[in-house]
mmCIF file of C-alpha atoms in Angstrom:
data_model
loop_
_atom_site.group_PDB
_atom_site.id
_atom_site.type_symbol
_atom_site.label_atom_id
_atom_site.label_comp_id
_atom_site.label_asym_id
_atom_site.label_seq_id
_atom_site.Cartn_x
_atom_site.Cartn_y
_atom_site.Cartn_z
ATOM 1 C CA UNK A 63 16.916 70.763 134.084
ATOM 2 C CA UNK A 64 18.887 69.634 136.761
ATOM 3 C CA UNK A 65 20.697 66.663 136.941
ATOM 4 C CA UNK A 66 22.673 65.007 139.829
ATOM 5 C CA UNK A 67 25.855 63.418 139.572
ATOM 6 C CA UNK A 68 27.288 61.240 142.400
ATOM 7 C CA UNK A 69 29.590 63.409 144.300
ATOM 8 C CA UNK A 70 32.212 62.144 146.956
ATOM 9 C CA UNK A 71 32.921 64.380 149.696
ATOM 10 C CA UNK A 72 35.891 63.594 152.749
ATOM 11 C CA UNK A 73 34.618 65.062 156.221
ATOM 12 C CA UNK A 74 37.044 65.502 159.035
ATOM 13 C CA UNK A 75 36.440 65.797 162.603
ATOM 14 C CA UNK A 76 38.981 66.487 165.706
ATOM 15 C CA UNK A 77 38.056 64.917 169.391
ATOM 16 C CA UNK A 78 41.424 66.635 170.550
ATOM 17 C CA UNK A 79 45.052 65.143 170.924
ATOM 18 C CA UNK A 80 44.226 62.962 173.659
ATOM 19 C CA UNK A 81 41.760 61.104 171.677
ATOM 20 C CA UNK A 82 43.968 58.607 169.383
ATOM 21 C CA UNK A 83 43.158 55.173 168.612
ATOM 22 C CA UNK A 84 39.060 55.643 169.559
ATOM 23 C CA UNK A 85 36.041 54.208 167.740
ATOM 24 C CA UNK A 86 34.134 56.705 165.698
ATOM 25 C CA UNK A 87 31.130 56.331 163.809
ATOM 26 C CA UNK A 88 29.139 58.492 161.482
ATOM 27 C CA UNK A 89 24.847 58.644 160.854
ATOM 28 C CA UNK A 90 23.673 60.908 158.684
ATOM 29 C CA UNK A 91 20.641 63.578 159.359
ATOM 30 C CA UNK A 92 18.037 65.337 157.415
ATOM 31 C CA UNK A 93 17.375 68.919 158.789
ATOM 32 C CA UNK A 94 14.920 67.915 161.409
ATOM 33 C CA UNK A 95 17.479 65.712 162.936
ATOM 34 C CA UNK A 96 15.863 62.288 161.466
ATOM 35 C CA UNK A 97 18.074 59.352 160.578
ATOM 36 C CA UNK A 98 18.954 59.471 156.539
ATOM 37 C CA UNK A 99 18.902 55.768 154.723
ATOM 38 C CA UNK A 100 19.451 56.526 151.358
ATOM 39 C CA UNK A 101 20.785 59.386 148.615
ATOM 40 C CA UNK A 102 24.251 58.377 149.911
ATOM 41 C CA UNK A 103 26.997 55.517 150.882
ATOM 42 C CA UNK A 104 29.454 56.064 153.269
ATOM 43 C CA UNK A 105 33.131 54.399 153.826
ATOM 44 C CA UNK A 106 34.793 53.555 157.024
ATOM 45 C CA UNK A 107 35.713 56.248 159.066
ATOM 46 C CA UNK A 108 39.176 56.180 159.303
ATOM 47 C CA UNK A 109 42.162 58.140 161.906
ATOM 48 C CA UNK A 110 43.894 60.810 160.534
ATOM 49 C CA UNK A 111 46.363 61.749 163.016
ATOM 50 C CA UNK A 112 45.837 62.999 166.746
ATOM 51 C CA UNK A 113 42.716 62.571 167.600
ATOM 52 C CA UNK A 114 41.423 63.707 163.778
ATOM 53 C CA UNK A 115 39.037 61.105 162.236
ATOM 54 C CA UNK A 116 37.824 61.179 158.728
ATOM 55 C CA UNK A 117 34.998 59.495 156.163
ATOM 56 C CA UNK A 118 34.126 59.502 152.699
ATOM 57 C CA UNK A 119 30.948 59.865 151.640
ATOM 58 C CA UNK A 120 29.605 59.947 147.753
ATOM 59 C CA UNK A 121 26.328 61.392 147.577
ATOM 60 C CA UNK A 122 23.436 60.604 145.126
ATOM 61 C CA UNK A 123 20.958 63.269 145.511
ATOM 62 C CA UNK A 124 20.652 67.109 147.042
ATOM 63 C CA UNK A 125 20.657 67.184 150.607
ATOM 64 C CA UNK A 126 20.886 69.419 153.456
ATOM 65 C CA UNK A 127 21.472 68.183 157.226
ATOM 66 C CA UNK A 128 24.110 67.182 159.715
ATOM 67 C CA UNK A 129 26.480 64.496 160.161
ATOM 68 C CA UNK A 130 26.881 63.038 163.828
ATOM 69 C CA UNK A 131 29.822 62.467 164.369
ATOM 70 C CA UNK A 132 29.874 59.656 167.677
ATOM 71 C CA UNK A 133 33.486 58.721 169.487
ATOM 72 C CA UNK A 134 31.700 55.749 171.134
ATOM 73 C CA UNK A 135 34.384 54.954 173.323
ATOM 74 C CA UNK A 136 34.264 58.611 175.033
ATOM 75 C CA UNK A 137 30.489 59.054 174.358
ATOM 76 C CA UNK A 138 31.335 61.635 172.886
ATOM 77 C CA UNK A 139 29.338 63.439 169.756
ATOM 78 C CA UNK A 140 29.638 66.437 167.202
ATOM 79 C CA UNK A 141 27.662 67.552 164.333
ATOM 80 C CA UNK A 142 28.730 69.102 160.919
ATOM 81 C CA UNK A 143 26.523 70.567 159.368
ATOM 82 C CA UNK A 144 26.082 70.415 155.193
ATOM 83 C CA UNK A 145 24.767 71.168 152.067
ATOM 84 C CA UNK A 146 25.427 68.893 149.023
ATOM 85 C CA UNK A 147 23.396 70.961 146.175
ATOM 86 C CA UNK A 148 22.546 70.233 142.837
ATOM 87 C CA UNK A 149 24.682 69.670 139.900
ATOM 88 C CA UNK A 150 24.039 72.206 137.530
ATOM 89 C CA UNK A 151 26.819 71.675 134.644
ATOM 90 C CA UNK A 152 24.415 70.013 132.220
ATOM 91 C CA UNK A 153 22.376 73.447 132.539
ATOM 92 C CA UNK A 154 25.489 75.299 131.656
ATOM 93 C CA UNK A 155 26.480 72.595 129.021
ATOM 94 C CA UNK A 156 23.305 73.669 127.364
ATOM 95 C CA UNK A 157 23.957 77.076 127.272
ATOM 96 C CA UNK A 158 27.589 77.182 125.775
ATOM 97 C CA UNK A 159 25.509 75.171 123.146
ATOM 98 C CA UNK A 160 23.173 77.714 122.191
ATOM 99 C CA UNK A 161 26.230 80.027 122.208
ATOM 100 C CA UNK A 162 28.057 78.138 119.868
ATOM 101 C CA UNK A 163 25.819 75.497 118.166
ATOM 102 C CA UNK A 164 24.092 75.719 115.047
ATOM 103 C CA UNK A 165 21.027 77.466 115.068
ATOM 104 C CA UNK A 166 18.483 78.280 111.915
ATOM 105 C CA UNK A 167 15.499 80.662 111.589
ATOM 106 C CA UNK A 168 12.794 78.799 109.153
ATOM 107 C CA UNK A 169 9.050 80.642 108.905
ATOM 108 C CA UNK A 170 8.533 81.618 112.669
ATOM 109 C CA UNK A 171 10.616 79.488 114.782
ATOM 110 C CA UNK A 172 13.624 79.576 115.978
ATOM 111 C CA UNK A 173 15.647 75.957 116.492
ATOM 112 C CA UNK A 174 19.023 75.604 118.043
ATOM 113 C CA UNK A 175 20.415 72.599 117.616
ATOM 114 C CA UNK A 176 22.358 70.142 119.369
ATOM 115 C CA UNK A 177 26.183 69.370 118.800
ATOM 116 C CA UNK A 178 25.325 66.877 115.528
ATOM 117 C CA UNK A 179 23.611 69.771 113.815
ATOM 118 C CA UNK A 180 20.712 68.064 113.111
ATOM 119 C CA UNK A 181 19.214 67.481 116.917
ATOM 120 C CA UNK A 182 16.873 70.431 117.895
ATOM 121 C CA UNK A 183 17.838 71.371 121.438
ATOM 122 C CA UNK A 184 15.282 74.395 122.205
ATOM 123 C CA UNK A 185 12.431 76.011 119.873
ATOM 124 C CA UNK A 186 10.743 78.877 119.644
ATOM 125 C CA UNK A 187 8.075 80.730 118.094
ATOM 126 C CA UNK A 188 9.105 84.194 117.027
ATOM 127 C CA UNK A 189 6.529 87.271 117.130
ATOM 128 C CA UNK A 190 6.073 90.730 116.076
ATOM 129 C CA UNK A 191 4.044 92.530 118.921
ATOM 130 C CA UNK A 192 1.368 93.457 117.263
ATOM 131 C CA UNK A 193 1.399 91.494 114.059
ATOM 132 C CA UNK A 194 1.212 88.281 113.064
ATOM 133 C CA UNK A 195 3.617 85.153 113.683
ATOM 134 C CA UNK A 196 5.278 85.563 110.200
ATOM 135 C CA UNK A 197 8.953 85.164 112.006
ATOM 136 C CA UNK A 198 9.525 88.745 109.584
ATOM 137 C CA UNK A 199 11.220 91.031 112.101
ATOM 138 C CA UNK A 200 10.465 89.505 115.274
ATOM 139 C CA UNK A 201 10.784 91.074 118.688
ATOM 140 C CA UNK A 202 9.766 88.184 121.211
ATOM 141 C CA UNK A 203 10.663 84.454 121.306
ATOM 142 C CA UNK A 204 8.495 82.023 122.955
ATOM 143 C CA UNK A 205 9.066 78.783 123.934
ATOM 144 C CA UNK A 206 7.458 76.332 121.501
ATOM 145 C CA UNK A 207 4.967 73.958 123.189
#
């Protein structure tokens, strides 16, 4: 399970000393250099200091692409490439729970449960190669359907 959180991310770019006080805007492109519309919003790009401009932009999905950077007043234009990847900490919440949580072996399945104790998280049928599901010494667990 993968779940995305919004994630803000501050991208710099440098047109040199000699390019202070210049417009600079930002669009955002997929891989195949195609104008992005949505998974993201993006502030005002803003000067840093000599020539350095930077933007803020909070992402609402995966993505992988560029971000063309334009000093309109120079015609000027860089690209930065990127790679804003899944968030994975619920996956890893869920496994320090089946480290720690509660978890109970009843007939042939195994349950372990969520942080309340009483909320199964994952279950699985235990086996015996060779024998029957009786959960009595079992040497393969299988996710329950």
């Amino acid at each position: 399970m993968q779940i995305f959180k919004d994630l803000e991310l501050t991208f710099v770019a440098s047109f040199g000393t000699s390019r202070t006080g210049k417009t600079v805007t930002i669009t955002i492109l997929d891989e195949d250099g195609n104008v992005k519309a949505t998974g993201y919003s993006a502030g005002s790009v803003y000067e840093l200091s000599d020539g350095s401009y930077g933007v803020k932009i909070t992402f609402t999905e995966a993505f992988s692409g560029h971000i063309r950077w334009n000093n309109t007043t120079d015609s000027i234009e860089a690209y930065q490439p990127f790679v804003v990847v899944a968030d994975y900490r619920a996956d890893i919440t869920n496994a320090l729970k089946i480290l720690k949580n509660r978890w109970k072996i009843e007939s042939n399945q195994l349950t372990f449960y969520d942080d309340d104790d009483t909320t199964p998280l994952y279950t699985f049928d235990l086996k015996k190669e060779g024998s029957a599901n009786d959960g009595t010494d079992p040497d393969e667990r299988i996710p329950s359907s």
